[in-house]
Each structure stands twice: as C-alpha cells, then as structure tokens.
Amino acid sequence: MLAPQQEQTLCLEAPPLKNTPALLERVFPAQKISAEAQKERKAGSGKTLTALGSYWKGRKPLILVRALILGSLLPATDDPETDLAIFEQLMALDEASFGRREPKLSAAQVAARITLSQPWDYFDYRLKDAQIDPAQVENLSFPLRVEDIPGLSLRWKRAILLADKQALLAAALKDVPYPEKVALCKRPEECDPATLYGPIWDSVNQHLGRFGVEAHSHEELVTQLGQLRFGHRPRVGDTFCGSGSIPFEAARLGCEVYASDLNPIACMLTWGALNIIGASPERRDEIAQAQQAVAAAVNQEITALGIERNSQGDRAKAYLYCLETRCPETGWQVPLAPSWVISKTRQVYAKLIPNPQEKRFEIDIVSGASPEEMAAAEQGTVQQGQMVYRLEGKTYRTSIKTLRGDYRDAQGVNRNLLRQWEKHDFRPRPEDIFQERLYSIQWITQETLGKSRQATYFAAVTEEDRARERQVEAIVAENLPRWQEQGRVPDMAIEPGEETTRPQRERGWRYWHQLFNARQLLVGGLVRSMIDAHTVFGLTALLNCNSKLSRWHSARECVAETFDNQALNTLFNYACQSSTYGARFFRDRYSSYPVNSQTELYSQAAKEKCQHNDIFITDPPYGDAVHYHEITEFFIAWLRKNTPAPFNEWIWESRRALAIQGTGDNFRRGMVEAYQAMAEHMPDNGRQCVMFTHQDSQVWSDIAAIFWAAGLQVINVWYIATETSSELKKGGYVQGTVILLLGKRPPGQRAGFTPRLLPQVRKEVNAQIQDMMHLNERTQEQMGAPVFTDSDLQMAGYAAALKVLTGYTEINGEEVTPLALRPRRKGEKTVVDEMVQQAAATANSLLIPEGLPKATWEVIGGIQRFYLRMVALEATGASKLDNYQNFAKAFRVENYQAVMASLKPNGARLKGAQDFKPRELAGTEIGETLLGQVLVALQELLGEKEPPIVMDNLREALPDYFQQRPHLQAMAQFLGDQLAQRRPQEARAAEIIASRVHNERL
C-alpha cells in the first residue's frame, strides 16, 4: 500500500461544513465537463491508464472523476456564480486556464484574433521579399491578418514572459466555442500542475477563506475540505473499481482510497494504476529495468532456438495465418479469408494459384500490385457467410454453416459436426474440418535490425519456413502438459456464456489455450515464466495482440487487439506477432503521475463488508454492459496458477455466479445489496456519486427502486456526454452518463400516497428547472455560454421525481423495500413508472423551443414535440443519438426511429420532409398530426406542386383548419427559421406555407 501523505491539520472542535450542502448539490458545469470527457475518450492510447490494459473499454474519464470529488467536497455558498467560477478554475475550465493549457495556436493565428496597440512587446517579425516598409510594420496594430501582407511572418518574442504569452493565448480563444477550445488545447492532466493551477490559488483562498482554507495545491485543498466536512482527510470508496480510474484520480487528488472489485483483472488494473502510473520516479526506473530484463531474456531464448530468422539473417516481425477447408463439391482444399490484401500502402496481396495435382492452392505474395489487382484481392474466399472461390472459370459457393455441419438436435439445440478439442490439443488434427495454414511472413531486414526505422517486406512461405513451424509445434507438443501443470500456459476450460460459447460453437475450442497457436503459446509461456506484478501488464498487452482472434490490419500493417470490439470473435485469418514485435510491450510505455495517498484494494463482491468511506463514487454494471466477467477469463486462464504477489491474495476466478449483470429482478437485488453495504459504511453527511450509462427505458424506475431499497435518497442528477462514436459501438451503445448524487435517507417513517405525490413531483420539477434556466441566463451573460443543455434540464426532471420518491419509506400503504424488490409482472406499471413519466411530462412542458409560441407547444404533444424539439437541437449542431433517445422517452414516443434519417451514435438526424415516404405521412403517428400535415405540404411544394393546390389539400385534410391556423403557421415558421442554414430549400418552402396560412382570409 502507498504511504499516507502527511496530514495538514486544522484545529477543529467539530467539522464546520458537516451539514453544508456540497457544490454538486447545486451547480455543475455539465456541458463543459462533457466536452472535456469526450476529448479524453478520443485520446486513445494517449489516455493515462490505457497502457495498462486497453482491453478494458469501460473506463470513465479521469476529468469526470476529479469533478465529482471536488464537487462533493466544495461547499455551496450563497454566491452560486462565484462557486461555479472557482470550481471551473480548479478544473482548468475557465477562460484564463485555456491560455495555460498549451493551445495549438501559432503567433500568426493569435495576431488575427486579439486587439493590441503595442504588439512588438510580445511578437517578433521577419520580412522576406516584402512590399512593405519596416517602419510601417512597426506601426501595425492587432488584430492583423499576416497573410494579407506578403513576405511578413510572425513569431513569439524570445524574451516574452510566460504569463504574458498565456494571457494572449487565452484572449485569442475567448470567443471560440467551448468544444473547439478543448480540441485546440491539452487535457488538464497533461499539463504541469504548477503552471496550470499556480495562478488560481489567490482566488480560491479568497472565496473559501471564510472557512479557514489556505491551500496552494489540490492535495492541500482536498485535505482541508475533508477536515472541514468530515473531520479528517476525505476517504473515497469504489466497490466496482473496474480498471481503476476512480481510485487513481481520488489518490492523485490526495484522498485516502478504498477500492474493490469481484474481478481479479479489474483489481490488477487498479493496482497498476496506483503502483505503476502512480509510482515514484525512482520506482519507475526499477520497473523499466525489470521490463527490459524480461524482453532481453525472451529474445535470448528465441534467438537460441532459431525459430524467427531466415537463412539471410532477416528476423520475422509478423506471421499471417488462415484457415483451410475442403470443398464438398470439388474436393479441393481452399484457404479462407475475407480479404487477401496484406498492405494497402505498399499494394501487397496474397494470390491463390491452383495446384491441380494436389487439389489445393499455392499462395504467392505480390508486391506493388495494380489498383485493379488490389480491388480484386479485397474480395476474399469468405463472403457473406459463404466460402466463395473460382476454379477453371467457375465460381463455387458453400455456406460456412454447411461446412461446419450445423444442425438442430431433438431438443432443439443448435449443434454442428466440428470436433470438440481436448485438453492437450493446440492445433487441428488432420481429420478436422478447419485446418490452419501460414501464408505469409513479414520480415525485418538484417541490416535494419535494432534501428529505430526498420525496413520490412512480405514474403510467401518457403519450405524452410514450414520447417521452423514444425519445430515450434514439436516444442509445444512435447512440453504442453508440463507447461499447463506449471501454469506457464492455460489449462482452464471455457465456460459457456453470452460471449464464451462462440469459440466452441464456431471452432470446437473448449480450453482457453486453444485461442492461441503454437508460436503464441511458446512466446506467451516464456514471458509468463518471467513476470512479476510490475511486468504482468506487458504479458496481458502481448496476449491481447497475439491470439487467433487478432486481426491483421492491412492499412497500418499491424496486429489488431483481440478485444478491439469487446467480444470473442473467431476469425478466418489472423496475425501472430514475433517476439521482436511483442517486445514493445516491455518498454516503459506508462504515464507518470506519482501519488502519495493511503490506499486499500480488495478482490471481493461489492456487497461484502467494506471500509468506512466519506464519499463513494461508483460506475456499476448495467443492462447493456460489456460481459467483463466472461471475456476477462481470457487473461485469468494465464494468471490463475503461481500468480505473482500481491495478486496471489485474490481469487483468480471470474466467479460469474456472483457478478451483477443484466437487467430485471436479479440485477436489482444484487445492486440493492451492494448499495446497502455502502450506505452502512458512510457517515450521515456522506455522499454517493453513481455513474450510470443507460439505454433501457425502464432504467429510471429500476434506479429508483435500487436506491429506495438501499436506504439512499437522490439529491440531484446530472447528465454528461462521455462516449464517442465508433463503428465498433453501433447498435446497443448509448452516448451519455447519468450522474446520481445520493445521501442517506433521514431516519423515521414517512408515508406517501399517489394523489399527493404527483403534485409534489410537478412542483419539484418546475422549481428545479426554473432555477437551472435562471442560472443558465446569468452564466450566458457573464461567461458567454450556458451551464446546462436541454438534456441536463430533462434529466433534472427525472431527478426531481427520484428526489421526491426516495424520500419516502412507504408508498400507498406499502413498505418501499419489498415494493422495490418485488418481481415485475409483464406490462405492469408501478407507482415509480407513473412518477417518472409525470416528471418527464412536466419537464418537457417547460422546455419550449425558442421561437415556438407557448400556446402551440401546449396543444401539441408526443411525436410533434419530439420532432420540433430535435429540429431546434440539430440547429445547434448537436447530433448525438442519446439526445434523441432521451427526448423520445421523455415525450413518450414509442417509435422515434420512424422519423429518423440516421441513427449513428455521433451523426443522428431527423428526416426532412423529402426523406419521408408517402405512406410514412399517411396513417402513422406523425402523419395524423398538425405537424404531419405541415410536412405533407412541404413535401408537395418541394415536389413542385403549385402553392394554391398545396393549400387546398391542406384545408381539405383538416376539417378544423381555420381553428388550427395559428398553430400551423407557428410550426411552419419555426421550421423555416430552424432549417435555414441546413436545408435551405425546405426552409423556403416552410416560409411559403407560413406566409400563405397567415394571409389567408376566412
């Protein structure tokens, strides 16, 4: 465990802030945190903790964790604007901080954005073939477009003070939209803390000095706030610690930390965050030396075996393999691959050459191919679930399912004819349906070995290469039982599950080591025999990029990760790294953020007894979560025997039966047990922050039930957009994270009844949203940007319902705990469902799009409100799918997809009038509405019907046309205003409709 940081003591008789509301209960710059969180998400391998294990995709952004900790400690005063300003300074979100976040702005770009009468105090210039007199240049003032003066170039003055340069950079970014500012600047965690935060402490101490705060670092501030609120340094707990982002950031801020997780891989990653990323510089040097020693020892062993060098002395970098199978129609042995392209940049592909004598295909490697050849090579022998190949001018097609012999047995279970591999199998037997074949090797030339820039080439497989393959297979065959007994390679069976049934069903693999070929087992086993706690992360990184589930990336000439899409996808062709290529995982690839806080880490279920903590921050499992309890068995199988200390103190099993997963009754019960345990180990003034990424429309009811039964009360809810778009995340993934702030429910009985609760919900929603909108207006005036988006305001409506509900111990005469845990009946609508829906309706009645009359908003509902609200949201540039999902739930729109032109996570958009098919605007949910009739009229105008005919059709479609004229005109005019920039033709058509409706006489 890490040594505790020296405590800075304030002489206190009782904590003065014990009952003072936290900042997070009142204000939170959710929009800015969202932009920062997404920048961190998009950093890829540049993220602080990713190098420990990129296979764990569910890390919550460190900036979000930092915001929640500070927001839970800082007091909410009677000056919310200053509270918010101080918080933003502490988070480096304020205008001045952007000048210190090293924005990517050249001197010329700054010159064009700022006003300066004496610029040459800060800038130098150079003239080259200029048509301007130097004396004239001396008299120039900024802003200045350098490109307008040929031959003039600008640079920063060498003697400029850093503070002056930072102030000018901040001024240049002042009017830049916040997301663009974030994109131009480094993340706060990447900047030197002394430089980034040094100027803020006078303001912080001035604002918090009334409480006795005098701090000059975040660690000092956190310590003092903890003493003021809890009487000691704050203790932060996380019982679903996952990959460790919450414990790590809490320790980095100076909190004492308690972390636990049922999954030993999660605990290992958390340990690495605290003890490798957070290690001292001296310890990091020792770790780097240990990593180099492992790489050197493996290289020595492999070199001695001679299995990675050819006769020219070139060293292998990567091996490319494919499956082969016999065609039932021709009897030919056919290599299988979705594409035969090897390198797009060097135009290299694998060419199949028929060998009629042996009824098989030779595979040649063609370099410098023509565009036509490369296009043809893109079409492999596996296409849309079929084996497809040409022979003597004829195309043969056989379903992969047919090749496997898929069938359904008498009990209706899907089976096939694949042989089920036995414990010591690591390669196919001759009679197996699918064989494996090495078809190309990427070589590093002998002359460039050891150099920073290596020359490589791809070659076909020779008999010499095949001999080395047989040598490797012989070594593994001879030693596999002994290695398995020693724990050098896995001997663990694959337990069937949501993800883990696929290898057995599609390949017949029943043991984890069968996901690796002979070379991968040999290298992996060598590394496994040499690792300790600090070098184990090199092994797991190597395994993640060196299995039969690792794709060859032809665009980048590299081996992709096994878990690049969080699933165990079997492949028809895959790549294998050589030990030389894999050695990169044993370099010092980790960021350095030394932490000096007391930490405790346990491998146990969340419901088990935990330590006393002042603040719990958790990111629990949820309905559509990744099945980490299954896929991490890929690594557990390698580490469960002879596990290095201190990991040997943990249970090296996934313990699937204990994992909280899925949805429904078992999920709710497991969550209740976990949060009850946390509530019992939290002071009365303690707080819990729960991060919940959701999709199920029932999730809010489940959340209410869980925390209700756990004895917790919802204090506030915030909504953060944390996720990013990816082809790998299409489908069930959403983009937002809900932050729930909870406290203990006050003791005593409190009974409530539905008729009285509904008015309370409406009142709470109204008060909450009005307060937030008022603060939006003030911060818009003072800071140029609102604090809350529509999504935040909408979530506040849900929060209000939860705040009201979770304050009661009895509803309609029934105790809340059994009510919350009672199994749901299909189609049942609970009191919680009713309250949540009421909150949504109340919230959305207040969120009238700007430019639409209130009277019109009040007479329309459902799909019309949804469509118009999202039109307004799209006009701001918002296109995240979760916005559409959330508003659809709020407006009770069952099938919002019917009005969507795109459902891409980061590119969602509504259909325009021309995108609707005629039947979609006739007899459907939207077609029967006033808005539907406006869209029909727009469609007709855009289809070049004459306006008088369009108006006649509109009047005929609406028997009460003249009574509805004000609303028809309002909606048409609203569409005209909102669509002017994005769909100008449709906007003009809408304006025509609005004008004609307005001018029409009875």
Tab-separated table of C-alpha atoms in Angstrom, residues 145-481:
chain	number	residue	atom	x	y	z
A	145	ARG	CA	-4.029	39.026	-40.839
A	146	VAL	CA	-0.454	38.107	-41.688
A	147	GLU	CA	-1.487	36.548	-44.985
A	148	ASP	CA	-2.654	39.976	-46.177
A	149	ILE	CA	0.943	41.273	-46.044
A	150	PRO	CA	3.116	39.241	-48.446
A	151	GLY	CA	6.515	38.378	-47.067
A	152	LEU	CA	5.631	39.055	-43.410
A	153	SER	CA	5.997	36.260	-40.841
A	154	LEU	CA	5.465	36.405	-37.101
A	155	ARG	CA	6.884	34.521	-34.147
A	156	TRP	CA	6.733	34.911	-30.398
A	157	LYS	CA	9.334	37.197	-28.870
A	158	ARG	CA	12.001	35.065	-27.212
A	159	ALA	CA	12.029	37.221	-24.100
A	160	ILE	CA	8.238	37.178	-23.654
A	161	LEU	CA	7.140	36.327	-20.141
A	162	LEU	CA	5.269	33.038	-19.935
A	163	ALA	CA	2.374	34.704	-18.092
A	164	ASP	CA	2.041	37.320	-20.864
A	165	LYS	CA	2.042	34.663	-23.567
A	166	GLN	CA	-0.579	32.641	-21.714
A	167	ALA	CA	-2.784	35.727	-21.314
A	168	LEU	CA	-2.584	36.428	-25.055
A	169	LEU	CA	-3.400	32.806	-25.895
A	170	ALA	CA	-6.405	32.951	-23.581
A	171	ALA	CA	-7.580	36.197	-25.204
A	172	ALA	CA	-7.265	34.600	-28.651
A	173	LEU	CA	-9.555	31.776	-27.529
A	174	LYS	CA	-12.115	33.958	-25.763
A	175	ASP	CA	-14.797	33.883	-28.464
A	176	VAL	CA	-14.071	30.363	-29.665
A	177	PRO	CA	-16.889	27.864	-28.885
A	178	TYR	CA	-16.012	25.703	-25.906
A	179	PRO	CA	-15.696	22.362	-27.750
A	180	GLU	CA	-13.306	23.961	-30.254
A	181	LYS	CA	-11.223	25.395	-27.419
A	182	VAL	CA	-10.978	21.963	-25.878
A	183	ALA	CA	-9.886	20.467	-29.200
A	184	LEU	CA	-7.086	23.039	-29.540
A	185	CYS	CA	-5.682	22.543	-26.037
A	186	LYS	CA	-4.069	19.807	-23.997
A	187	ARG	CA	-6.113	17.959	-21.418
A	188	PRO	CA	-5.597	19.360	-17.909
A	189	GLU	CA	-3.935	16.131	-16.763
A	190	GLU	CA	-1.293	16.543	-19.499
A	191	CYS	CA	-0.179	19.956	-18.219
A	192	ASP	CA	2.292	20.761	-15.461
A	193	PRO	CA	0.135	21.326	-12.331
A	194	ALA	CA	2.271	24.169	-11.003
A	195	THR	CA	1.981	26.075	-14.277
A	196	LEU	CA	-1.669	25.286	-14.888
A	197	TYR	CA	-3.039	25.912	-11.418
A	198	GLY	CA	-0.446	28.246	-9.876
A	199	PRO	CA	-2.349	31.491	-10.635
A	200	ILE	CA	-5.706	30.317	-9.206
A	201	TRP	CA	-4.918	29.907	-5.516
A	202	ASP	CA	-5.372	33.542	-4.513
A	203	SER	CA	-8.940	33.453	-5.872
A	204	VAL	CA	-9.653	30.076	-4.316
A	205	ASN	CA	-8.383	31.124	-0.893
A	206	GLN	CA	-10.225	34.430	-1.053
A	207	HIS	CA	-13.532	32.683	-1.752
A	208	LEU	CA	-13.050	29.827	0.735
A	209	GLY	CA	-11.055	31.747	3.318
A	210	ARG	CA	-14.185	32.289	5.402
A	211	PHE	CA	-13.977	28.581	6.242
A	212	GLY	CA	-10.290	28.756	7.129
A	213	VAL	CA	-8.997	27.388	3.810
A	214	GLU	CA	-5.444	28.334	2.820
A	215	ALA	CA	-4.274	25.992	0.066
A	216	HIS	CA	-1.706	26.099	-2.702
A	217	SER	CA	-2.339	22.724	-4.334
A	218	HIS	CA	-5.253	20.407	-4.930
A	219	GLU	CA	-3.883	17.986	-2.345
A	220	GLU	CA	-3.819	20.695	0.319
A	221	LEU	CA	-7.293	21.908	-0.639
A	222	VAL	CA	-8.774	18.382	-0.594
A	223	THR	CA	-7.207	17.656	2.797
A	224	GLN	CA	-8.566	20.868	4.319
A	225	LEU	CA	-12.035	20.435	2.824
A	226	GLY	CA	-12.136	16.870	4.135
A	227	GLN	CA	-11.259	18.068	7.621
A	228	LEU	CA	-13.856	20.836	7.412
A	229	ARG	CA	-16.579	18.459	6.225
A	230	PHE	CA	-15.706	15.106	7.856
A	231	GLY	CA	-13.049	15.901	10.467
A	232	HIS	CA	-10.250	14.109	8.576
A	233	ARG	CA	-8.704	13.684	5.160
A	234	PRO	CA	-11.551	12.543	2.874
A	235	ARG	CA	-11.898	8.832	2.196
A	236	VAL	CA	-13.198	7.833	-1.221
A	237	GLY	CA	-14.500	4.333	-1.914
A	238	ASP	CA	-15.297	2.457	-5.122
A	239	THR	CA	-16.641	-1.097	-4.866
A	240	PHE	CA	-16.934	-1.537	-8.659
A	241	CYS	CA	-13.420	-0.250	-9.341
A	242	GLY	CA	-13.055	-1.820	-12.811
A	243	SER	CA	-9.837	-0.562	-14.386
A	244	GLY	CA	-9.139	1.886	-11.574
A	245	SER	CA	-9.895	5.353	-12.927
A	246	ILE	CA	-11.895	6.364	-9.827
A	247	PRO	CA	-9.394	5.147	-7.182
A	248	PHE	CA	-6.470	6.509	-9.199
A	249	GLU	CA	-7.869	10.015	-9.609
A	250	ALA	CA	-9.009	10.101	-5.978
A	251	ALA	CA	-5.500	9.166	-4.831
A	252	ARG	CA	-3.995	11.721	-7.210
A	253	LEU	CA	-6.117	14.415	-5.602
A	254	GLY	CA	-4.871	13.414	-2.159
A	255	CYS	CA	-7.825	11.399	-0.857
A	256	GLU	CA	-7.458	8.165	1.052
A	257	VAL	CA	-8.790	5.387	-1.160
A	258	TYR	CA	-10.696	2.123	-0.720
A	259	ALA	CA	-11.273	0.041	-3.854
A	260	SER	CA	-12.655	-3.408	-4.560
A	261	ASP	CA	-13.954	-5.498	-7.431
A	262	LEU	CA	-15.082	-9.082	-7.813
A	263	ASN	CA	-12.966	-9.464	-10.966
A	264	PRO	CA	-9.239	-10.065	-10.294
A	265	ILE	CA	-8.270	-8.499	-13.638
A	266	ALA	CA	-10.070	-5.319	-12.601
A	267	CYS	CA	-8.174	-5.352	-9.299
A	268	MET	CA	-4.910	-5.921	-11.150
A	269	LEU	CA	-5.535	-2.909	-13.393
A	270	THR	CA	-6.432	-0.775	-10.379
A	271	TRP	CA	-3.255	-1.913	-8.612
A	272	GLY	CA	-1.268	-0.979	-11.709
A	273	ALA	CA	-2.836	2.469	-11.834
A	274	LEU	CA	-1.857	3.147	-8.223
A	275	ASN	CA	1.531	1.390	-8.183
A	276	ILE	CA	2.894	1.869	-11.719
A	277	ILE	CA	1.295	5.011	-13.148
A	278	GLY	CA	1.321	6.395	-9.607
A	279	ALA	CA	4.828	5.163	-8.705
A	280	SER	CA	7.644	7.476	-7.684
A	281	PRO	CA	10.318	8.319	-10.305
A	282	GLU	CA	12.800	6.037	-8.514
A	283	ARG	CA	10.364	3.116	-8.526
A	284	ARG	CA	9.557	3.750	-12.175
A	285	ASP	CA	13.240	3.327	-13.059
A	286	GLU	CA	13.264	-0.048	-11.314
A	287	ILE	CA	10.110	-1.126	-13.162
A	288	ALA	CA	11.608	-0.081	-16.504
A	289	GLN	CA	14.700	-2.169	-15.809
A	290	ALA	CA	12.560	-5.186	-14.925
A	291	GLN	CA	10.625	-4.826	-18.163
A	292	GLN	CA	13.822	-4.630	-20.217
A	293	ALA	CA	15.141	-7.719	-18.475
A	294	VAL	CA	12.062	-9.744	-19.479
A	295	ALA	CA	12.313	-8.615	-23.117
A	296	ALA	CA	16.042	-9.438	-23.219
A	297	ALA	CA	15.569	-12.885	-21.673
A	298	VAL	CA	12.794	-13.812	-24.126
A	299	ASN	CA	14.893	-12.586	-27.055
A	300	GLN	CA	17.829	-14.708	-25.891
A	301	GLU	CA	15.677	-17.854	-25.681
A	302	ILE	CA	14.039	-17.329	-29.087
A	303	THR	CA	17.371	-16.490	-30.733
A	304	ALA	CA	18.895	-19.664	-29.336
A	305	LEU	CA	16.035	-21.731	-30.791
A	306	GLY	CA	16.497	-20.103	-34.212
A	307	ILE	CA	12.783	-20.063	-34.992
A	308	GLU	CA	12.396	-16.407	-36.059
A	309	ARG	CA	15.307	-15.928	-38.523
A	310	ASN	CA	15.654	-16.995	-42.153
A	311	SER	CA	18.827	-18.061	-43.933
A	312	GLN	CA	19.554	-14.425	-44.942
A	313	GLY	CA	19.595	-13.361	-41.284
A	314	ASP	CA	16.323	-11.412	-41.540
A	315	ARG	CA	14.112	-11.510	-38.457
A	316	ALA	CA	10.375	-12.169	-38.545
A	317	LYS	CA	8.072	-9.394	-37.410
A	318	ALA	CA	4.627	-10.921	-38.040
A	319	TYR	CA	3.150	-14.177	-39.291
A	320	LEU	CA	-0.145	-14.315	-41.204
A	321	TYR	CA	-2.318	-17.417	-40.919
A	322	CYS	CA	-5.599	-18.516	-42.458
A	323	LEU	CA	-7.990	-21.424	-42.091
A	324	GLU	CA	-8.338	-24.029	-44.817
A	325	THR	CA	-11.170	-26.451	-45.511
A	326	ARG	CA	-12.093	-28.998	-48.145
A	327	CYS	CA	-14.805	-28.026	-50.603
A	328	PRO	CA	-17.523	-30.718	-50.575
A	329	GLU	CA	-18.287	-30.009	-54.245
A	330	THR	CA	-14.785	-30.239	-55.782
A	331	GLY	CA	-12.679	-31.883	-53.094
A	332	TRP	CA	-10.173	-29.002	-53.246
A	333	GLN	CA	-8.533	-27.659	-50.101
A	334	VAL	CA	-9.476	-23.956	-50.067
A	335	PRO	CA	-7.748	-21.225	-47.989
A	336	LEU	CA	-10.265	-18.996	-46.196
A	337	ALA	CA	-10.028	-15.231	-45.705
A	338	PRO	CA	-12.488	-12.330	-46.101
A	339	SER	CA	-9.732	-10.389	-47.919
A	340	TRP	CA	-6.329	-11.258	-49.312
A	341	VAL	CA	-4.982	-7.699	-49.047
A	342	ILE	CA	-1.851	-7.614	-46.864
A	343	SER	CA	-0.681	-3.996	-47.213
A	344	LYS	CA	-2.719	-1.205	-48.701
A	345	THR	CA	0.141	1.301	-48.566
A	346	ARG	CA	2.589	-0.982	-50.395
A	347	GLN	CA	-0.007	-2.690	-52.603
A	348	VAL	CA	0.725	-6.195	-51.330
A	349	TYR	CA	-1.710	-9.077	-51.558
A	350	ALA	CA	-1.814	-12.874	-51.368
A	351	LYS	CA	-2.523	-14.555	-54.702
A	352	LEU	CA	-4.143	-18.016	-54.865
A	353	ILE	CA	-2.579	-20.252	-57.525
A	354	PRO	CA	-4.346	-23.559	-58.298
A	355	ASN	CA	-2.326	-26.777	-57.910
A	356	PRO	CA	-4.414	-29.413	-59.729
A	357	GLN	CA	-2.060	-32.277	-58.841
A	358	GLU	CA	-2.632	-31.787	-55.103
A	359	LYS	CA	-6.113	-30.226	-55.432
A	360	ARG	CA	-5.091	-27.240	-53.329
A	361	PHE	CA	-3.982	-23.636	-53.814
A	362	GLU	CA	-0.447	-22.352	-53.531
A	363	ILE	CA	-0.251	-18.841	-52.095
A	364	ASP	CA	2.119	-16.321	-53.646
A	365	ILE	CA	2.751	-12.798	-52.322
A	366	VAL	CA	2.507	-9.976	-54.866
A	367	SER	CA	4.045	-6.568	-54.066
A	368	GLY	CA	3.487	-3.328	-55.959
A	369	ALA	CA	0.207	-4.601	-57.385
A	370	SER	CA	-2.025	-2.558	-59.670
A	371	PRO	CA	-5.185	-0.883	-58.363
A	372	GLU	CA	-7.238	-3.450	-60.260
A	373	GLU	CA	-5.388	-6.338	-58.628
A	374	MET	CA	-5.813	-4.788	-55.170
A	375	ALA	CA	-9.538	-4.286	-55.740
A	376	ALA	CA	-9.891	-7.937	-56.755
A	377	ALA	CA	-7.888	-9.068	-53.705
A	378	GLU	CA	-10.342	-7.245	-51.429
A	379	GLN	CA	-12.842	-9.988	-52.279
A	380	GLY	CA	-11.608	-12.963	-50.330
A	381	THR	CA	-12.813	-16.535	-50.207
A	382	VAL	CA	-15.232	-15.800	-47.346
A	383	GLN	CA	-18.134	-13.604	-48.427
A	384	GLN	CA	-21.396	-13.053	-46.537
A	385	GLY	CA	-21.164	-16.297	-44.600
A	386	GLN	CA	-20.112	-18.393	-47.593
A	387	MET	CA	-16.926	-19.934	-48.924
A	388	VAL	CA	-16.553	-18.471	-52.431
A	389	TYR	CA	-13.772	-19.287	-54.924
A	390	ARG	CA	-13.186	-19.632	-58.659
A	391	LEU	CA	-11.690	-22.666	-60.340
A	392	GLU	CA	-11.304	-23.152	-64.101
A	393	GLY	CA	-13.676	-20.269	-64.791
A	394	LYS	CA	-16.420	-21.488	-62.494
A	395	THR	CA	-17.472	-19.944	-59.144
A	396	TYR	CA	-18.207	-22.286	-56.260
A	397	ARG	CA	-20.205	-21.267	-53.186
A	398	THR	CA	-20.758	-23.206	-49.965
A	399	SER	CA	-22.264	-21.886	-46.768
A	400	ILE	CA	-19.927	-21.843	-43.770
A	401	LYS	CA	-22.795	-23.388	-41.804
A	402	THR	CA	-22.833	-26.267	-44.288
A	403	LEU	CA	-19.079	-26.726	-43.968
A	404	ARG	CA	-19.450	-26.888	-40.178
A	405	GLY	CA	-22.400	-29.260	-40.488
A	406	ASP	CA	-24.773	-27.105	-38.458
A	407	TYR	CA	-27.974	-28.859	-37.347
A	408	ARG	CA	-30.576	-28.778	-34.583
A	409	ASP	CA	-30.858	-31.814	-32.316
A	410	ALA	CA	-34.016	-33.441	-30.989
A	411	GLN	CA	-34.131	-30.984	-28.065
A	412	GLY	CA	-33.934	-28.021	-30.431
A	413	VAL	CA	-30.312	-27.172	-29.521
A	414	ASN	CA	-28.065	-25.850	-32.313
A	415	ARG	CA	-25.078	-28.145	-32.899
A	416	ASN	CA	-22.536	-28.926	-35.630
A	417	LEU	CA	-20.025	-31.552	-36.762
A	418	LEU	CA	-16.906	-29.764	-35.500
A	419	ARG	CA	-14.681	-31.963	-33.365
A	420	GLN	CA	-14.533	-30.734	-29.770
A	421	TRP	CA	-10.858	-30.138	-28.952
A	422	GLU	CA	-9.340	-31.932	-25.969
A	423	LYS	CA	-7.224	-30.506	-23.147
A	424	HIS	CA	-3.826	-31.001	-24.802
A	425	ASP	CA	-4.886	-30.038	-28.336
A	426	PHE	CA	-3.360	-26.816	-29.636
A	427	ARG	CA	-3.542	-27.410	-33.406
A	428	PRO	CA	-6.115	-29.061	-35.682
A	429	ARG	CA	-5.946	-32.786	-36.265
A	430	PRO	CA	-5.741	-33.983	-39.897
A	431	GLU	CA	-9.410	-35.042	-39.875
A	432	ASP	CA	-10.721	-31.691	-38.601
A	433	ILE	CA	-12.990	-29.613	-40.839
A	434	PHE	CA	-10.890	-26.484	-40.426
A	435	GLN	CA	-7.105	-26.623	-40.795
A	436	GLU	CA	-4.666	-23.733	-40.157
A	437	ARG	CA	-2.087	-22.509	-42.633
A	438	LEU	CA	0.758	-19.993	-42.529
A	439	TYR	CA	0.529	-17.992	-45.766
A	440	SER	CA	2.869	-15.006	-45.392
A	441	ILE	CA	5.615	-13.620	-43.166
A	442	GLN	CA	6.634	-10.009	-42.650
A	443	TRP	CA	10.429	-9.857	-42.327
A	444	ILE	CA	12.743	-7.175	-40.907
A	445	THR	CA	15.913	-6.942	-42.978
A	446	GLN	CA	19.103	-7.911	-41.177
A	447	GLU	CA	20.690	-4.525	-41.936
A	448	THR	CA	17.986	-2.583	-40.084
A	449	LEU	CA	17.564	-4.827	-37.031
A	450	GLY	CA	17.926	-2.780	-33.873
A	451	LYS	CA	17.465	0.511	-35.707
A	452	SER	CA	14.661	2.969	-34.985
A	453	ARG	CA	13.486	2.822	-38.618
A	454	GLN	CA	13.377	-0.753	-39.818
A	455	ALA	CA	12.960	-1.932	-43.381
A	456	THR	CA	10.414	-4.732	-43.769
A	457	TYR	CA	8.985	-6.828	-46.580
A	458	PHE	CA	6.302	-9.516	-47.008
A	459	ALA	CA	7.187	-12.896	-48.444
A	460	ALA	CA	5.500	-16.125	-49.328
A	461	VAL	CA	6.112	-19.151	-47.121
A	462	THR	CA	9.067	-21.345	-48.070
A	463	GLU	CA	9.863	-24.935	-47.138
A	464	GLU	CA	12.455	-23.510	-44.739
A	465	ASP	CA	9.680	-21.503	-43.033
A	466	ARG	CA	7.483	-24.567	-42.801
A	467	ALA	CA	10.328	-26.477	-41.168
A	468	ARG	CA	10.586	-23.801	-38.493
A	469	GLU	CA	6.812	-24.026	-37.963
A	470	ARG	CA	7.115	-27.784	-37.426
A	471	GLN	CA	9.960	-27.158	-34.974
A	472	VAL	CA	7.798	-24.777	-32.919
A	473	GLU	CA	4.871	-27.215	-32.937
A	474	ALA	CA	7.159	-30.040	-31.794
A	475	ILE	CA	8.455	-27.949	-28.873
A	476	VAL	CA	4.921	-27.108	-27.765
A	477	ALA	CA	3.659	-30.675	-28.213
A	478	GLU	CA	6.485	-32.043	-26.098
A	479	ASN	CA	6.128	-29.513	-23.285
A	480	LEU	CA	2.435	-28.506	-23.209
A	481	PRO	CA	1.242	-30.836	-20.390
